[in-house]
Coordinates of N, CA and C in Angstrom, one line a residue:
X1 N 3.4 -181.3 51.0 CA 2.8 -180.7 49.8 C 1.3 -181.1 49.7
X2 N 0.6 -180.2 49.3 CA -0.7 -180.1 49.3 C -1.6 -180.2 47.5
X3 N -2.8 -180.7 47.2 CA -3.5 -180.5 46.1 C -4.4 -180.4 46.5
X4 N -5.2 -179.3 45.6 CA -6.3 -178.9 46.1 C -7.3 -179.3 44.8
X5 N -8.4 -180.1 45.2 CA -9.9 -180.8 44.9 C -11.2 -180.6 45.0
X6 N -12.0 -180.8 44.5 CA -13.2 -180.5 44.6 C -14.1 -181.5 43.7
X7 N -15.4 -181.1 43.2 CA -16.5 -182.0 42.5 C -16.8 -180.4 41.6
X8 N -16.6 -180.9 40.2 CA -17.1 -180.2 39.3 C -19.0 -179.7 38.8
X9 N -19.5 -179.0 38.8 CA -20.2 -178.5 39.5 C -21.4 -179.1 37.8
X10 N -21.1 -179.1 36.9 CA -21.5 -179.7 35.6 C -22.0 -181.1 35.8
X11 N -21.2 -182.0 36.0 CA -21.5 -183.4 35.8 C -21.3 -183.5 37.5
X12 N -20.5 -183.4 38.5 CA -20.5 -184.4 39.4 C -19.0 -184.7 39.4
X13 N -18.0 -184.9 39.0 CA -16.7 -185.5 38.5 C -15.6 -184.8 39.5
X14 N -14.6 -185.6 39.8 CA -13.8 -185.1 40.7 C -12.9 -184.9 40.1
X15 N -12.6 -183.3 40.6 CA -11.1 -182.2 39.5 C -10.5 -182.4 40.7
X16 N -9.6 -181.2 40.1 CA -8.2 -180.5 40.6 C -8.1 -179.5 40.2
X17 N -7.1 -178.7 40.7 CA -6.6 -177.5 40.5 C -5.1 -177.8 39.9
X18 N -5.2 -177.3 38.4 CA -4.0 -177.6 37.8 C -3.3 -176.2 37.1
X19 N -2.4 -175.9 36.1 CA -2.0 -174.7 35.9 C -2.9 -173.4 36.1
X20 N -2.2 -172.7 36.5 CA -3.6 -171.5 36.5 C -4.5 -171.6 37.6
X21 N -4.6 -172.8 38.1 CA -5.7 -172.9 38.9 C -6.9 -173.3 37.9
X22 N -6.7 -174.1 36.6 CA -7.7 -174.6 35.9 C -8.4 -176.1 36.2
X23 N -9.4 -176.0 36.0 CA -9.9 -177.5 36.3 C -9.2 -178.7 35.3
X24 N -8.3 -180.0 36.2 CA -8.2 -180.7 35.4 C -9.0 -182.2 35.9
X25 N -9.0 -183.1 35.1 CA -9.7 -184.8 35.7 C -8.8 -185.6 36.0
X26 N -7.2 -185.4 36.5 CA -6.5 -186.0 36.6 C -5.7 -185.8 37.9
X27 N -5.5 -186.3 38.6 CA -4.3 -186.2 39.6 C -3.1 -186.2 39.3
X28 N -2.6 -186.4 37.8 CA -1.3 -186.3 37.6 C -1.3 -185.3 37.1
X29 N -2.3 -184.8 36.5 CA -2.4 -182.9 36.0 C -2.3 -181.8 37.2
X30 N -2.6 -182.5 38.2 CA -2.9 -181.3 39.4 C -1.5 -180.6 39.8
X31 N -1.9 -179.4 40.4 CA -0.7 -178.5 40.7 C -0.3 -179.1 41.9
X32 N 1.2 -179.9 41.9 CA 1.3 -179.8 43.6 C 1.9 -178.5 44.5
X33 N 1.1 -178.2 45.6 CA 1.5 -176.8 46.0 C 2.3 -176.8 47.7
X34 N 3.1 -175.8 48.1 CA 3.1 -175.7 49.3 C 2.1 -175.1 50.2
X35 N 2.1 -175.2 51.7 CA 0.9 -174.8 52.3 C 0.9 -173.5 52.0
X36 N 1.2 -172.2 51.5 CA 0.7 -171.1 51.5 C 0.2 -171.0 50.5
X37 N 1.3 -171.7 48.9 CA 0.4 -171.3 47.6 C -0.6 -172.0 47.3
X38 N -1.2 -173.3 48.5 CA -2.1 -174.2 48.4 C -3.3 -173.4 49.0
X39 N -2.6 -172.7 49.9 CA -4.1 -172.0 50.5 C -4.4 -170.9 49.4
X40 N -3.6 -170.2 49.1 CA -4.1 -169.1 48.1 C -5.3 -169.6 46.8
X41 N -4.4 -170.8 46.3 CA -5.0 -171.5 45.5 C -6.7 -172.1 45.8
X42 N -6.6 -172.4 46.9 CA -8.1 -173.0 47.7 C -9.1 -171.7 47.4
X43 N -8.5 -170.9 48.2 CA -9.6 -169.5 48.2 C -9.8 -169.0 46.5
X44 N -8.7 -169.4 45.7 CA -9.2 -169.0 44.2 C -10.3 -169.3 43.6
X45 N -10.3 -170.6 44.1 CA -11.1 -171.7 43.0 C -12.1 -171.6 44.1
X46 N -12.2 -171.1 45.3 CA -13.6 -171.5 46.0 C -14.5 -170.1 45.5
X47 N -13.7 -169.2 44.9 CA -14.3 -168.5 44.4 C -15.3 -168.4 43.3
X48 N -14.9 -169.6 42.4 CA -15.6 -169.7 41.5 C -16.7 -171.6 41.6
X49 N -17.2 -171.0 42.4 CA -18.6 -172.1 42.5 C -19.2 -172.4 41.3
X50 N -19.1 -171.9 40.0 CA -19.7 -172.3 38.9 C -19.0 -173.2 38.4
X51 N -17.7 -173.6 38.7 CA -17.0 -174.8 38.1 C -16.3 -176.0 39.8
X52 N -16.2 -175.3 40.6 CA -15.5 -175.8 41.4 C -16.6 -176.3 43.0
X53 N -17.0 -177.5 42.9 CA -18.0 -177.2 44.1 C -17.2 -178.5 45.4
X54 N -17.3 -177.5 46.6 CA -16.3 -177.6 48.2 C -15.6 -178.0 47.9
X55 N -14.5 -177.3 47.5 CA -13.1 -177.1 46.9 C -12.4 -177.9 48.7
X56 N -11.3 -178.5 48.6 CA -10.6 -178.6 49.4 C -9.1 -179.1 49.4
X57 N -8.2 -179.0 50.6 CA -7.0 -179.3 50.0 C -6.7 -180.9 51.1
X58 N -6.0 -181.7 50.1 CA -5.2 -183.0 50.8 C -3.7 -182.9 50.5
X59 N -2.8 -184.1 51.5 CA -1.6 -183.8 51.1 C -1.5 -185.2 50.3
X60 N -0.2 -184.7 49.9 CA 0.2 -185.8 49.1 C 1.7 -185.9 49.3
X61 N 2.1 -187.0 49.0 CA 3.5 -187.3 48.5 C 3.8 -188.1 47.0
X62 N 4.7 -187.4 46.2 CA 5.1 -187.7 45.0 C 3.6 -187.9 44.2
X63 N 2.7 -187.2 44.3 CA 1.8 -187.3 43.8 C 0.4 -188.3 44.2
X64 N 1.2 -188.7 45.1 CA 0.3 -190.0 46.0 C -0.6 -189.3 47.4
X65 N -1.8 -189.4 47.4 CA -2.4 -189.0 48.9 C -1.7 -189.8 49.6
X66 N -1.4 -189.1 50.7 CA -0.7 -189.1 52.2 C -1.7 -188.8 53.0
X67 N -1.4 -188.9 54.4 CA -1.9 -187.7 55.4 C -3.2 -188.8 55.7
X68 N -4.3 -188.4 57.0 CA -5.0 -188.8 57.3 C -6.7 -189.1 56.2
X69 N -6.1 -188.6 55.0 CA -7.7 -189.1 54.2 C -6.7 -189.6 53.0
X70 N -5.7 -190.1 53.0 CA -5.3 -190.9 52.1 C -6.0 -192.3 51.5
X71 N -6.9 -192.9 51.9 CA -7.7 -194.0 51.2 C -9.0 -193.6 50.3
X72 N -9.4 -192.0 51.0 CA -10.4 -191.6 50.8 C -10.1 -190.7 49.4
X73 N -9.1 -190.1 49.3 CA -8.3 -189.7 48.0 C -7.9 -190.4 47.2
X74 N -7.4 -191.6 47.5 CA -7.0 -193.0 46.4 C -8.3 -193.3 45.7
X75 N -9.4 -193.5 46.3 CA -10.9 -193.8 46.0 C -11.5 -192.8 45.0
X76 N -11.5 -191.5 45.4 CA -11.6 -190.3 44.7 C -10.9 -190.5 43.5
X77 N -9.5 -190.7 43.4 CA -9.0 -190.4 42.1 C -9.4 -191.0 41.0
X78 N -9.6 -192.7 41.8 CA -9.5 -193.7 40.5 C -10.7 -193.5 40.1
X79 N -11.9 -193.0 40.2 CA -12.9 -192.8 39.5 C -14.2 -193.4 40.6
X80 N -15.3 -193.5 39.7 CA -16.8 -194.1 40.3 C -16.2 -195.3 40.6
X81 N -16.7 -195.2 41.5 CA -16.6 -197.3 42.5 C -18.0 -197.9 41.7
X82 N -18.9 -198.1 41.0 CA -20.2 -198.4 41.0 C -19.7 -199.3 39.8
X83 N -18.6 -199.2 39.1 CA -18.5 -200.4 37.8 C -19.3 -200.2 36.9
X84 N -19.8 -201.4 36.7 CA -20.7 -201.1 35.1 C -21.9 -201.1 35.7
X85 N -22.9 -200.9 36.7 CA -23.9 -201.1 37.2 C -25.3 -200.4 36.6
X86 N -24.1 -199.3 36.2 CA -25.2 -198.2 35.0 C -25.5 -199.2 33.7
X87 N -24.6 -199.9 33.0 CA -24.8 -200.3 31.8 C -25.8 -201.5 32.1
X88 N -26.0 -202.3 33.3 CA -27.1 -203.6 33.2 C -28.2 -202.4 33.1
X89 N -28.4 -201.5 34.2 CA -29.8 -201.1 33.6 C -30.4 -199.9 32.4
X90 N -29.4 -199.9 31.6 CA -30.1 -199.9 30.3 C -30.0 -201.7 29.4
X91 N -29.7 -202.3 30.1 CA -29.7 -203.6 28.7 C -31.3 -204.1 28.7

């Protein structure tokens, strides 16, 4: 089973492709798809570069990245690695 991901083309923020093929911020919102409705879905959303930027698909199991970029999708999901690093430099 496949989800397909990208970087939101607004802020920077890492979506998904969830009902519809709508952008969500969640990995538990994302559509999980098989490989053909996952490809269909890829080429949807790569269509729309104004919300969806280098759309791509990883696999997953139970919702979990699997497959050879599975650390690199765990990293992605949970958010910015940088911590509060933004907040010392405004104090």
């Amino acid at each position: 089973m496949k989800i397909v991901t990208a970087n939101r083309l607004s802020d920077g923020r890492v979506i998904y492709a969830g009902v519809d093929n709508q952008p969500v911020d969640s990995i538990e919102q994302a559509s999980v798809l098989d490989d053909t409705a996952a490809e269909i879905v890829l080429a949807e959303v790569a269509g729309r570069p104004d919300v969806f930027v280098n759309p791509y698909l990883f696999e997953v199991s139970d919702r979990t990245p699997s497959g050879r970029d599975r650390l690199k999708e765990r990293i992605r999901s949970a958010g910015p690695t940088v911590g509060n690093s933004l907040l010392w430099e405004k104090a």
